[in-house]
Amino acid sequence: MERGRAVYAEERQQAIAGLVTDRGRVAVTVLADQFGVTTETVRRDLAVLERAGMLRRVHGGAVPVGALSLVETGYGERRGTRTEQKAKIAAAALDLLPGTDGSLVLDGGSSTAALADVLPTDRRLYVVTNSVPISARLAGAPGVTLHVLGGRVRGITQTSVGEATNSALSTLRVDVSFLGTNGITAAHGFSTPDEAEAATKRAMVRAGARVVVLADSSKLGREHLVRFADVEDVDVLVTDDGADPGAVAALEEAGVEVVVA
């Protein structure tokens, strides 16, 4: 009997590892129901798999080993990856822009930069941004009144952050805040590796009457060090058709409208 149970435990653990890889995140309670075992048994399985380097445990479940990260890629590198998906996301986000004389925040990031590239020229828009590349792109753009946020510029993201940036944002109220993110899960929310970057994103969330996150599907199922928005803080997520259906369903259940480009 003991040997039989050991074999079953190994098979169950292998299946759990596969589910984590496929779904990006799994919950202890869901696994317990699926395999007909207690949550304590699942937690022991996850501990075994974590020691083997096959997953990483998080509050209430587990994620792939690479899903939790302190590593932050530079703006230039991100701008050159998944360009087709980001172009589709930007095109879909056009429907979420305010009308003539509307106002918006564009966070610094490759997906928001893709939106800046296709802003319409047939309406007047007041655009607030902390991004050096987006500022350069929109300076002199037809119909755009540009408000550039000052502050300390982080070289890796080419965005202004810090007390001066956040103080300026605290006085603003815009129709829509468009933000990028490094990670998205229903449990942890929207996250980024850097505390200063997260604080500025948080200020942008507060500044927006509506909050829209633009993120390609690789960001779903990932959790980073600092959460800048809970799921209830975000109105809409625009992503691409590579998004995991389970992750999308979890976000929709939490109240986020998900637009798949």
PDB file of C-alpha atoms in Angstrom:
ATOM      1  CA  MET A   1       0.000   0.000   0.000  1.00  0.00           C
ATOM      2  CA  GLU A   2       2.743   2.440   0.900  1.00  0.00           C
ATOM      3  CA  ARG A   3       4.499   1.774  -2.371  1.00  0.00           C
ATOM      4  CA  GLY A   4       1.269   2.295  -4.324  1.00  0.00           C
ATOM      5  CA  ARG A   5       0.609   5.584  -2.628  1.00  0.00           C
ATOM      6  CA  ALA A   6       4.175   6.737  -3.330  1.00  0.00           C
ATOM      7  CA  VAL A   7       3.757   6.016  -7.041  1.00  0.00           C
ATOM      8  CA  TYR A   8       0.445   7.861  -7.069  1.00  0.00           C
ATOM      9  CA  ALA A   9       1.993  10.838  -5.293  1.00  0.00           C
ATOM     10  CA  GLU A  10       4.778  11.027  -7.883  1.00  0.00           C
ATOM     11  CA  GLU A  11       2.266  10.866 -10.733  1.00  0.00           C
ATOM     12  CA  ARG A  12       0.140  13.552  -9.113  1.00  0.00           C
ATOM     13  CA  GLN A  13       3.162  15.778  -8.611  1.00  0.00           C
ATOM     14  CA  GLN A  14       4.182  15.385 -12.244  1.00  0.00           C
ATOM     15  CA  ALA A  15       0.648  16.319 -13.300  1.00  0.00           C
ATOM     16  CA  ILE A  16       0.685  19.373 -11.031  1.00  0.00           C
ATOM     17  CA  ALA A  17       3.996  20.513 -12.502  1.00  0.00           C
ATOM     18  CA  GLY A  18       2.502  20.202 -15.975  1.00  0.00           C
ATOM     19  CA  LEU A  19      -0.549  22.242 -15.006  1.00  0.00           C
ATOM     20  CA  VAL A  20       1.602  25.027 -13.579  1.00  0.00           C
ATOM     21  CA  THR A  21       3.598  25.174 -16.797  1.00  0.00           C
ATOM     22  CA  ASP A  22       0.485  25.205 -18.982  1.00  0.00           C
ATOM     23  CA  ARG A  23      -1.655  27.623 -16.966  1.00  0.00           C
ATOM     24  CA  GLY A  24       0.960  29.954 -15.522  1.00  0.00           C
ATOM     25  CA  ARG A  25      -0.587  29.771 -12.044  1.00  0.00           C
ATOM     26  CA  VAL A  26      -2.610  27.198 -10.138  1.00  0.00           C
ATOM     27  CA  ALA A  27      -4.460  27.459  -6.839  1.00  0.00           C
ATOM     28  CA  VAL A  28      -4.134  24.954  -3.998  1.00  0.00           C
ATOM     29  CA  THR A  29      -7.905  24.603  -3.678  1.00  0.00           C
ATOM     30  CA  VAL A  30      -8.349  23.932  -7.396  1.00  0.00           C
ATOM     31  CA  LEU A  31      -5.655  21.238  -7.336  1.00  0.00           C
ATOM     32  CA  ALA A  32      -7.185  19.632  -4.256  1.00  0.00           C
ATOM     33  CA  ASP A  33     -10.567  19.395  -5.996  1.00  0.00           C
ATOM     34  CA  GLN A  34      -9.061  18.148  -9.247  1.00  0.00           C
ATOM     35  CA  PHE A  35      -7.044  15.342  -7.664  1.00  0.00           C
ATOM     36  CA  GLY A  36      -9.443  14.493  -4.833  1.00  0.00           C
ATOM     37  CA  VAL A  37      -6.935  15.139  -2.047  1.00  0.00           C
ATOM     38  CA  THR A  38      -6.723  17.577   0.846  1.00  0.00           C
ATOM     39  CA  THR A  39      -5.207  21.019   0.557  1.00  0.00           C
ATOM     40  CA  GLU A  40      -2.507  19.883   3.013  1.00  0.00           C
ATOM     41  CA  THR A  41      -1.531  17.108   0.597  1.00  0.00           C
ATOM     42  CA  VAL A  42      -1.334  19.585  -2.262  1.00  0.00           C
ATOM     43  CA  ARG A  43       0.870  21.903  -0.214  1.00  0.00           C
ATOM     44  CA  ARG A  44       3.232  19.007   0.502  1.00  0.00           C
ATOM     45  CA  ASP A  45       3.301  18.215  -3.232  1.00  0.00           C
ATOM     46  CA  LEU A  46       4.129  21.831  -4.028  1.00  0.00           C
ATOM     47  CA  ALA A  47       6.910  21.825  -1.441  1.00  0.00           C
ATOM     48  CA  VAL A  48       8.423  18.728  -3.078  1.00  0.00           C
ATOM     49  CA  LEU A  49       8.184  20.295  -6.533  1.00  0.00           C
ATOM     50  CA  GLU A  50       9.671  23.582  -5.346  1.00  0.00           C
ATOM     51  CA  ARG A  51      12.658  21.777  -3.826  1.00  0.00           C
ATOM     52  CA  ALA A  52      13.110  20.035  -7.176  1.00  0.00           C
ATOM     53  CA  GLY A  53      13.138  23.418  -8.916  1.00  0.00           C
ATOM     54  CA  MET A  54      10.020  22.661 -10.948  1.00  0.00           C
ATOM     55  CA  LEU A  55       7.840  25.537  -9.686  1.00  0.00           C
ATOM     56  CA  ARG A  56       7.691  28.316  -7.152  1.00  0.00           C
ATOM     57  CA  ARG A  57       5.130  28.483  -4.384  1.00  0.00           C
ATOM     58  CA  VAL A  58       3.172  31.696  -3.881  1.00  0.00           C
ATOM     59  CA  HIS A  59       0.317  32.615  -1.565  1.00  0.00           C
ATOM     60  CA  GLY A  60      -2.549  30.218  -2.280  1.00  0.00           C
ATOM     61  CA  GLY A  61      -0.859  28.255  -5.054  1.00  0.00           C
ATOM     62  CA  ALA A  62       2.148  28.019  -7.349  1.00  0.00           C
ATOM     63  CA  VAL A  63       3.621  29.646 -10.462  1.00  0.00           C
ATOM     64  CA  PRO A  64       6.362  28.614 -12.918  1.00  0.00           C
ATOM     65  CA  VAL A  65       9.944  29.093 -11.783  1.00  0.00           C
ATOM     66  CA  GLY A  66      10.430  32.085 -14.089  1.00  0.00           C
ATOM     67  CA  ALA A  67       7.149  33.774 -13.186  1.00  0.00           C
ATOM     68  CA  LEU A  68       8.424  35.630 -10.116  1.00  0.00           C
ATOM     69  CA  SER A  69      11.245  37.924 -11.050  1.00  0.00           C
ATOM     70  CA  LEU A  70      13.337  40.846  -9.909  1.00  0.00           C
ATOM     71  CA  VAL A  71      14.867  41.095 -13.371  1.00  0.00           C
ATOM     72  CA  GLU A  72      13.831  44.093 -15.442  1.00  0.00           C
ATOM     73  CA  THR A  73      14.541  44.294 -19.156  1.00  0.00           C
ATOM     74  CA  GLY A  74      15.432  47.618 -20.739  1.00  0.00           C
ATOM     75  CA  TYR A  75      13.052  49.708 -22.816  1.00  0.00           C
ATOM     76  CA  GLY A  76      15.044  49.188 -26.012  1.00  0.00           C
ATOM     77  CA  GLU A  77      14.948  45.416 -25.670  1.00  0.00           C
ATOM     78  CA  ARG A  78      11.219  45.391 -24.896  1.00  0.00           C
ATOM     79  CA  ARG A  79      10.423  47.744 -27.755  1.00  0.00           C
ATOM     80  CA  GLY A  80      11.900  45.246 -30.208  1.00  0.00           C
ATOM     81  CA  THR A  81      10.054  42.155 -28.963  1.00  0.00           C
ATOM     82  CA  ARG A  82       6.526  40.901 -29.708  1.00  0.00           C
ATOM     83  CA  THR A  83       6.026  43.897 -31.997  1.00  0.00           C
ATOM     84  CA  GLU A  84       3.165  42.325 -33.943  1.00  0.00           C
ATOM     85  CA  GLN A  85       1.186  41.624 -30.773  1.00  0.00           C
ATOM     86  CA  LYS A  86       1.835  45.127 -29.439  1.00  0.00           C
ATOM     87  CA  ALA A  87       0.661  46.685 -32.710  1.00  0.00           C
ATOM     88  CA  LYS A  88      -2.615  44.730 -32.438  1.00  0.00           C
ATOM     89  CA  ILE A  89      -3.004  45.757 -28.812  1.00  0.00           C
ATOM     90  CA  ALA A  90      -2.460  49.406 -29.725  1.00  0.00           C
ATOM     91  CA  ALA A  91      -5.032  49.199 -32.533  1.00  0.00           C
ATOM     92  CA  ALA A  92      -7.598  47.713 -30.143  1.00  0.00           C
ATOM     93  CA  ALA A  93      -6.805  50.371 -27.534  1.00  0.00           C
ATOM     94  CA  LEU A  94      -7.791  53.134 -29.965  1.00  0.00           C
ATOM     95  CA  ASP A  95     -11.415  52.316 -29.175  1.00  0.00           C
ATOM     96  CA  LEU A  96     -10.736  53.175 -25.531  1.00  0.00           C
ATOM     97  CA  LEU A  97      -9.351  56.662 -26.174  1.00  0.00           C
ATOM     98  CA  PRO A  98     -11.375  59.651 -24.988  1.00  0.00           C
ATOM     99  CA  GLY A  99     -13.120  61.842 -27.543  1.00  0.00           C
ATOM    100  CA  THR A 100     -12.074  65.261 -28.807  1.00  0.00           C
ATOM    101  CA  ASP A 101     -10.498  67.422 -26.086  1.00  0.00           C
ATOM    102  CA  GLY A 102     -10.120  64.341 -23.910  1.00  0.00           C
ATOM    103  CA  SER A 103      -7.148  63.725 -21.642  1.00  0.00           C
ATOM    104  CA  LEU A 104      -5.005  60.656 -21.062  1.00  0.00           C
ATOM    105  CA  VAL A 105      -1.896  59.409 -19.324  1.00  0.00           C
ATOM    106  CA  LEU A 106       0.578  57.273 -21.260  1.00  0.00           C
ATOM    107  CA  ASP A 107       2.824  55.321 -18.937  1.00  0.00           C
ATOM    108  CA  GLY A 108       6.348  54.568 -20.097  1.00  0.00           C
ATOM    109  CA  GLY A 109       6.529  51.168 -21.786  1.00  0.00           C
ATOM    110  CA  SER A 110       6.689  49.414 -25.119  1.00  0.00           C
ATOM    111  CA  SER A 111       2.947  48.729 -25.379  1.00  0.00           C
ATOM    112  CA  THR A 112       2.005  52.308 -24.482  1.00  0.00           C
ATOM    113  CA  ALA A 113       4.648  53.515 -26.950  1.00  0.00           C
ATOM    114  CA  ALA A 114       2.908  51.454 -29.628  1.00  0.00           C
ATOM    115  CA  LEU A 115      -0.308  53.307 -28.806  1.00  0.00           C
ATOM    116  CA  ALA A 116       1.513  56.651 -29.026  1.00  0.00           C
ATOM    117  CA  ASP A 117       2.627  55.661 -32.528  1.00  0.00           C
ATOM    118  CA  VAL A 118      -0.983  55.378 -33.752  1.00  0.00           C
ATOM    119  CA  LEU A 119      -2.773  58.165 -31.897  1.00  0.00           C
ATOM    120  CA  PRO A 120      -5.382  59.703 -34.203  1.00  0.00           C
ATOM    121  CA  THR A 121      -4.735  63.110 -35.733  1.00  0.00           C
ATOM    122  CA  ASP A 122      -8.406  63.973 -36.216  1.00  0.00           C
ATOM    123  CA  ARG A 123      -9.111  64.974 -32.614  1.00  0.00           C
ATOM    124  CA  ARG A 124      -7.487  67.162 -29.972  1.00  0.00           C
ATOM    125  CA  LEU A 125      -5.985  65.197 -27.097  1.00  0.00           C
ATOM    126  CA  TYR A 126      -4.191  66.272 -23.931  1.00  0.00           C
ATOM    127  CA  VAL A 127      -1.485  63.679 -23.297  1.00  0.00           C
ATOM    128  CA  VAL A 128       0.435  63.323 -20.034  1.00  0.00           C
ATOM    129  CA  THR A 129       3.495  61.074 -20.003  1.00  0.00           C
ATOM    130  CA  ASN A 130       6.613  60.315 -17.981  1.00  0.00           C
ATOM    131  CA  SER A 131       8.293  58.572 -20.918  1.00  0.00           C
ATOM    132  CA  VAL A 132      11.236  60.212 -22.669  1.00  0.00           C
ATOM    133  CA  PRO A 133      10.721  58.206 -25.923  1.00  0.00           C
ATOM    134  CA  ILE A 134       6.961  58.878 -25.984  1.00  0.00           C
ATOM    135  CA  SER A 135       7.577  62.570 -25.299  1.00  0.00           C
ATOM    136  CA  ALA A 136       9.945  62.724 -28.261  1.00  0.00           C
ATOM    137  CA  ARG A 137       7.435  60.888 -30.434  1.00  0.00           C
ATOM    138  CA  LEU A 138       4.514  63.182 -29.569  1.00  0.00           C
ATOM    139  CA  ALA A 139       6.314  66.522 -29.438  1.00  0.00           C
ATOM    140  CA  GLY A 140       4.763  68.484 -32.270  1.00  0.00           C
ATOM    141  CA  ALA A 141       2.268  65.727 -33.148  1.00  0.00           C
ATOM    142  CA  PRO A 142      -0.898  67.138 -34.762  1.00  0.00           C
ATOM    143  CA  GLY A 143      -3.707  67.668 -32.277  1.00  0.00           C
ATOM    144  CA  VAL A 144      -1.650  66.692 -29.222  1.00  0.00           C
ATOM    145  CA  THR A 145      -1.106  68.996 -26.272  1.00  0.00           C
ATOM    146  CA  LEU A 146       1.794  67.337 -24.482  1.00  0.00           C
ATOM    147  CA  HIS A 147       2.414  67.444 -20.733  1.00  0.00           C
ATOM    148  CA  VAL A 148       5.770  65.911 -19.818  1.00  0.00           C
ATOM    149  CA  LEU A 149       6.200  64.859 -16.205  1.00  0.00           C
ATOM    150  CA  GLY A 150       9.513  65.802 -14.652  1.00  0.00           C
ATOM    151  CA  GLY A 151      11.564  63.823 -12.186  1.00  0.00           C
ATOM    152  CA  ARG A 152      14.491  61.440 -11.994  1.00  0.00           C
ATOM    153  CA  VAL A 153      14.826  59.466 -15.223  1.00  0.00           C
ATOM    154  CA  ARG A 154      15.508  55.750 -14.852  1.00  0.00           C
ATOM    155  CA  GLY A 155      17.837  54.707 -17.640  1.00  0.00           C
ATOM    156  CA  ILE A 156      16.492  51.167 -17.939  1.00  0.00           C
ATOM    157  CA  THR A 157      12.899  52.278 -18.585  1.00  0.00           C
ATOM    158  CA  GLN A 158      13.605  55.836 -19.823  1.00  0.00           C
ATOM    159  CA  THR A 159      10.821  57.142 -17.578  1.00  0.00           C
ATOM    160  CA  SER A 160      10.707  59.828 -14.908  1.00  0.00           C
ATOM    161  CA  VAL A 161       9.894  58.591 -11.412  1.00  0.00           C
ATOM    162  CA  GLY A 162      10.143  59.805  -7.857  1.00  0.00           C
ATOM    163  CA  GLU A 163       8.617  62.428  -5.594  1.00  0.00           C
ATOM    164  CA  ALA A 164       8.448  65.234  -8.184  1.00  0.00           C
ATOM    165  CA  THR A 165       6.742  62.965 -10.740  1.00  0.00           C
ATOM    166  CA  ASN A 166       4.246  61.587  -8.260  1.00  0.00           C
ATOM    167  CA  SER A 167       3.487  65.019  -6.808  1.00  0.00           C
ATOM    168  CA  ALA A 168       2.672  66.358 -10.274  1.00  0.00           C
ATOM    169  CA  LEU A 169       0.385  63.398 -10.941  1.00  0.00           C
ATOM    170  CA  SER A 170      -1.453  63.963  -7.659  1.00  0.00           C
ATOM    171  CA  THR A 171      -2.806  67.269  -9.009  1.00  0.00           C
ATOM    172  CA  LEU A 172      -4.100  65.763 -12.264  1.00  0.00           C
ATOM    173  CA  ARG A 173      -7.319  64.024 -13.262  1.00  0.00           C
ATOM    174  CA  VAL A 174      -7.488  62.528 -16.750  1.00  0.00           C
ATOM    175  CA  ASP A 175     -10.160  60.639 -18.639  1.00  0.00           C
ATOM    176  CA  VAL A 176      -8.055  57.500 -19.136  1.00  0.00           C
ATOM    177  CA  SER A 177      -4.747  56.248 -17.765  1.00  0.00           C
ATOM    178  CA  PHE A 178      -3.003  53.771 -20.072  1.00  0.00           C
ATOM    179  CA  LEU A 179      -0.383  51.717 -18.258  1.00  0.00           C
ATOM    180  CA  GLY A 180       2.031  48.933 -19.025  1.00  0.00           C
ATOM    181  CA  THR A 181       2.960  46.170 -16.589  1.00  0.00           C
ATOM    182  CA  ASN A 182       5.582  43.479 -16.058  1.00  0.00           C
ATOM    183  CA  GLY A 183       3.272  40.952 -14.456  1.00  0.00           C
ATOM    184  CA  ILE A 184      -0.424  40.146 -14.143  1.00  0.00           C
ATOM    185  CA  THR A 185      -2.239  37.619 -11.961  1.00  0.00           C
ATOM    186  CA  ALA A 186      -5.707  37.710 -10.444  1.00  0.00           C
ATOM    187  CA  ALA A 187      -4.191  37.047  -7.010  1.00  0.00           C
ATOM    188  CA  HIS A 188      -1.274  39.497  -6.977  1.00  0.00           C
ATOM    189  CA  GLY A 189      -2.690  42.061  -9.380  1.00  0.00           C
ATOM    190  CA  PHE A 190      -0.462  44.164 -11.638  1.00  0.00           C
ATOM    191  CA  SER A 191       3.189  44.317 -10.685  1.00  0.00           C
ATOM    192  CA  THR A 192       6.651  45.558 -11.599  1.00  0.00           C
ATOM    193  CA  PRO A 193      10.167  44.887 -10.230  1.00  0.00           C
ATOM    194  CA  ASP A 194      11.019  48.435  -9.112  1.00  0.00           C
ATOM    195  CA  GLU A 195       9.513  50.266  -6.125  1.00  0.00           C
ATOM    196  CA  ALA A 196       9.938  53.758  -7.598  1.00  0.00           C
ATOM    197  CA  GLU A 197       8.363  52.670 -10.885  1.00  0.00           C
ATOM    198  CA  ALA A 198       5.481  51.090  -8.977  1.00  0.00           C
ATOM    199  CA  ALA A 199       4.870  54.272  -6.973  1.00  0.00           C
ATOM    200  CA  THR A 200       4.579  56.338 -10.150  1.00  0.00           C
ATOM    201  CA  LYS A 201       2.275  53.784 -11.767  1.00  0.00           C
ATOM    202  CA  ARG A 202       0.156  53.874  -8.614  1.00  0.00           C
ATOM    203  CA  ALA A 203      -0.127  57.655  -8.933  1.00  0.00           C
ATOM    204  CA  MET A 204      -1.193  57.223 -12.562  1.00  0.00           C
ATOM    205  CA  VAL A 205      -3.900  54.782 -11.500  1.00  0.00           C
ATOM    206  CA  ARG A 206      -5.239  57.366  -9.043  1.00  0.00           C
ATOM    207  CA  ALA A 207      -5.127  60.086 -11.719  1.00  0.00           C
ATOM    208  CA  GLY A 208      -7.319  58.197 -14.189  1.00  0.00           C
ATOM    209  CA  ALA A 209     -11.109  58.238 -14.187  1.00  0.00           C
ATOM    210  CA  ARG A 210     -10.672  54.995 -16.130  1.00  0.00           C
ATOM    211  CA  VAL A 211      -7.636  52.710 -15.993  1.00  0.00           C
ATOM    212  CA  VAL A 212      -6.558  50.593 -18.956  1.00  0.00           C
ATOM    213  CA  VAL A 213      -3.566  48.241 -18.923  1.00  0.00           C
ATOM    214  CA  LEU A 214      -1.894  47.323 -22.224  1.00  0.00           C
ATOM    215  CA  ALA A 215       0.119  44.112 -21.981  1.00  0.00           C
ATOM    216  CA  ASP A 216       1.036  41.272 -24.293  1.00  0.00           C
ATOM    217  CA  SER A 217       0.098  37.756 -23.229  1.00  0.00           C
ATOM    218  CA  SER A 218       3.575  36.907 -21.919  1.00  0.00           C
ATOM    219  CA  LYS A 219       2.844  39.120 -18.882  1.00  0.00           C
ATOM    220  CA  LEU A 220      -0.101  36.992 -17.738  1.00  0.00           C
ATOM    221  CA  GLY A 221       0.716  34.514 -14.990  1.00  0.00           C
ATOM    222  CA  ARG A 222       3.786  36.468 -13.918  1.00  0.00           C
ATOM    223  CA  GLU A 223       4.277  38.153 -10.561  1.00  0.00           C
ATOM    224  CA  HIS A 224       6.939  40.730  -9.796  1.00  0.00           C
ATOM    225  CA  LEU A 225       8.204  42.248  -6.596  1.00  0.00           C
ATOM    226  CA  VAL A 226       5.936  45.277  -6.224  1.00  0.00           C
ATOM    227  CA  ARG A 227       2.192  45.446  -6.887  1.00  0.00           C
ATOM    228  CA  PHE A 228       1.058  48.825  -8.219  1.00  0.00           C
ATOM    229  CA  ALA A 229      -2.614  47.980  -8.785  1.00  0.00           C
ATOM    230  CA  ASP A 230      -5.079  45.443  -7.473  1.00  0.00           C
ATOM    231  CA  VAL A 231      -7.405  43.862 -10.013  1.00  0.00           C
ATOM    232  CA  GLU A 232     -10.269  46.046  -8.780  1.00  0.00           C
ATOM    233  CA  ASP A 233      -8.218  49.165  -9.633  1.00  0.00           C
ATOM    234  CA  VAL A 234      -8.098  48.297 -13.346  1.00  0.00           C
ATOM    235  CA  ASP A 235     -11.093  48.652 -15.637  1.00  0.00           C
ATOM    236  CA  VAL A 236      -9.763  47.086 -18.829  1.00  0.00           C
ATOM    237  CA  LEU A 237      -6.865  44.862 -19.870  1.00  0.00           C
ATOM    238  CA  VAL A 238      -5.990  44.797 -23.562  1.00  0.00           C
ATOM    239  CA  THR A 239      -3.872  41.792 -24.525  1.00  0.00           C
ATOM    240  CA  ASP A 240      -3.269  39.515 -27.510  1.00  0.00           C
ATOM    241  CA  ASP A 241      -4.797  36.201 -28.569  1.00  0.00           C
ATOM    242  CA  GLY A 242      -1.962  34.210 -27.017  1.00  0.00           C
ATOM    243  CA  ALA A 243      -3.412  34.869 -23.572  1.00  0.00           C
ATOM    244  CA  ASP A 244      -4.072  31.789 -21.451  1.00  0.00           C
ATOM    245  CA  PRO A 245      -7.881  31.296 -21.252  1.00  0.00           C
ATOM    246  CA  GLY A 246      -7.680  30.338 -17.583  1.00  0.00           C
ATOM    247  CA  ALA A 247      -5.805  33.523 -16.686  1.00  0.00           C
ATOM    248  CA  VAL A 248      -8.272  35.606 -18.712  1.00  0.00           C
ATOM    249  CA  ALA A 249     -11.238  33.937 -17.000  1.00  0.00           C
ATOM    250  CA  ALA A 250      -9.759  34.592 -13.553  1.00  0.00           C
ATOM    251  CA  LEU A 251      -9.308  38.287 -14.341  1.00  0.00           C
ATOM    252  CA  GLU A 252     -12.817  38.584 -15.766  1.00  0.00           C
ATOM    253  CA  GLU A 253     -14.240  36.861 -12.698  1.00  0.00           C
ATOM    254  CA  ALA A 254     -12.391  39.454 -10.592  1.00  0.00           C
ATOM    255  CA  GLY A 255     -14.133  42.241 -12.523  1.00  0.00           C
ATOM    256  CA  VAL A 256     -11.571  43.229 -15.164  1.00  0.00           C
ATOM    257  CA  GLU A 257     -12.845  43.625 -18.720  1.00  0.00           C
ATOM    258  CA  VAL A 258     -10.396  41.774 -20.992  1.00  0.00           C
ATOM    259  CA  VAL A 259     -10.115  42.846 -24.615  1.00  0.00           C
ATOM    260  CA  VAL A 260      -8.260  40.286 -26.760  1.00  0.00           C
ATOM    261  CA  ALA A 261      -6.724  41.914 -29.826  1.00  0.00           C
TER     262      ALA A 261
END
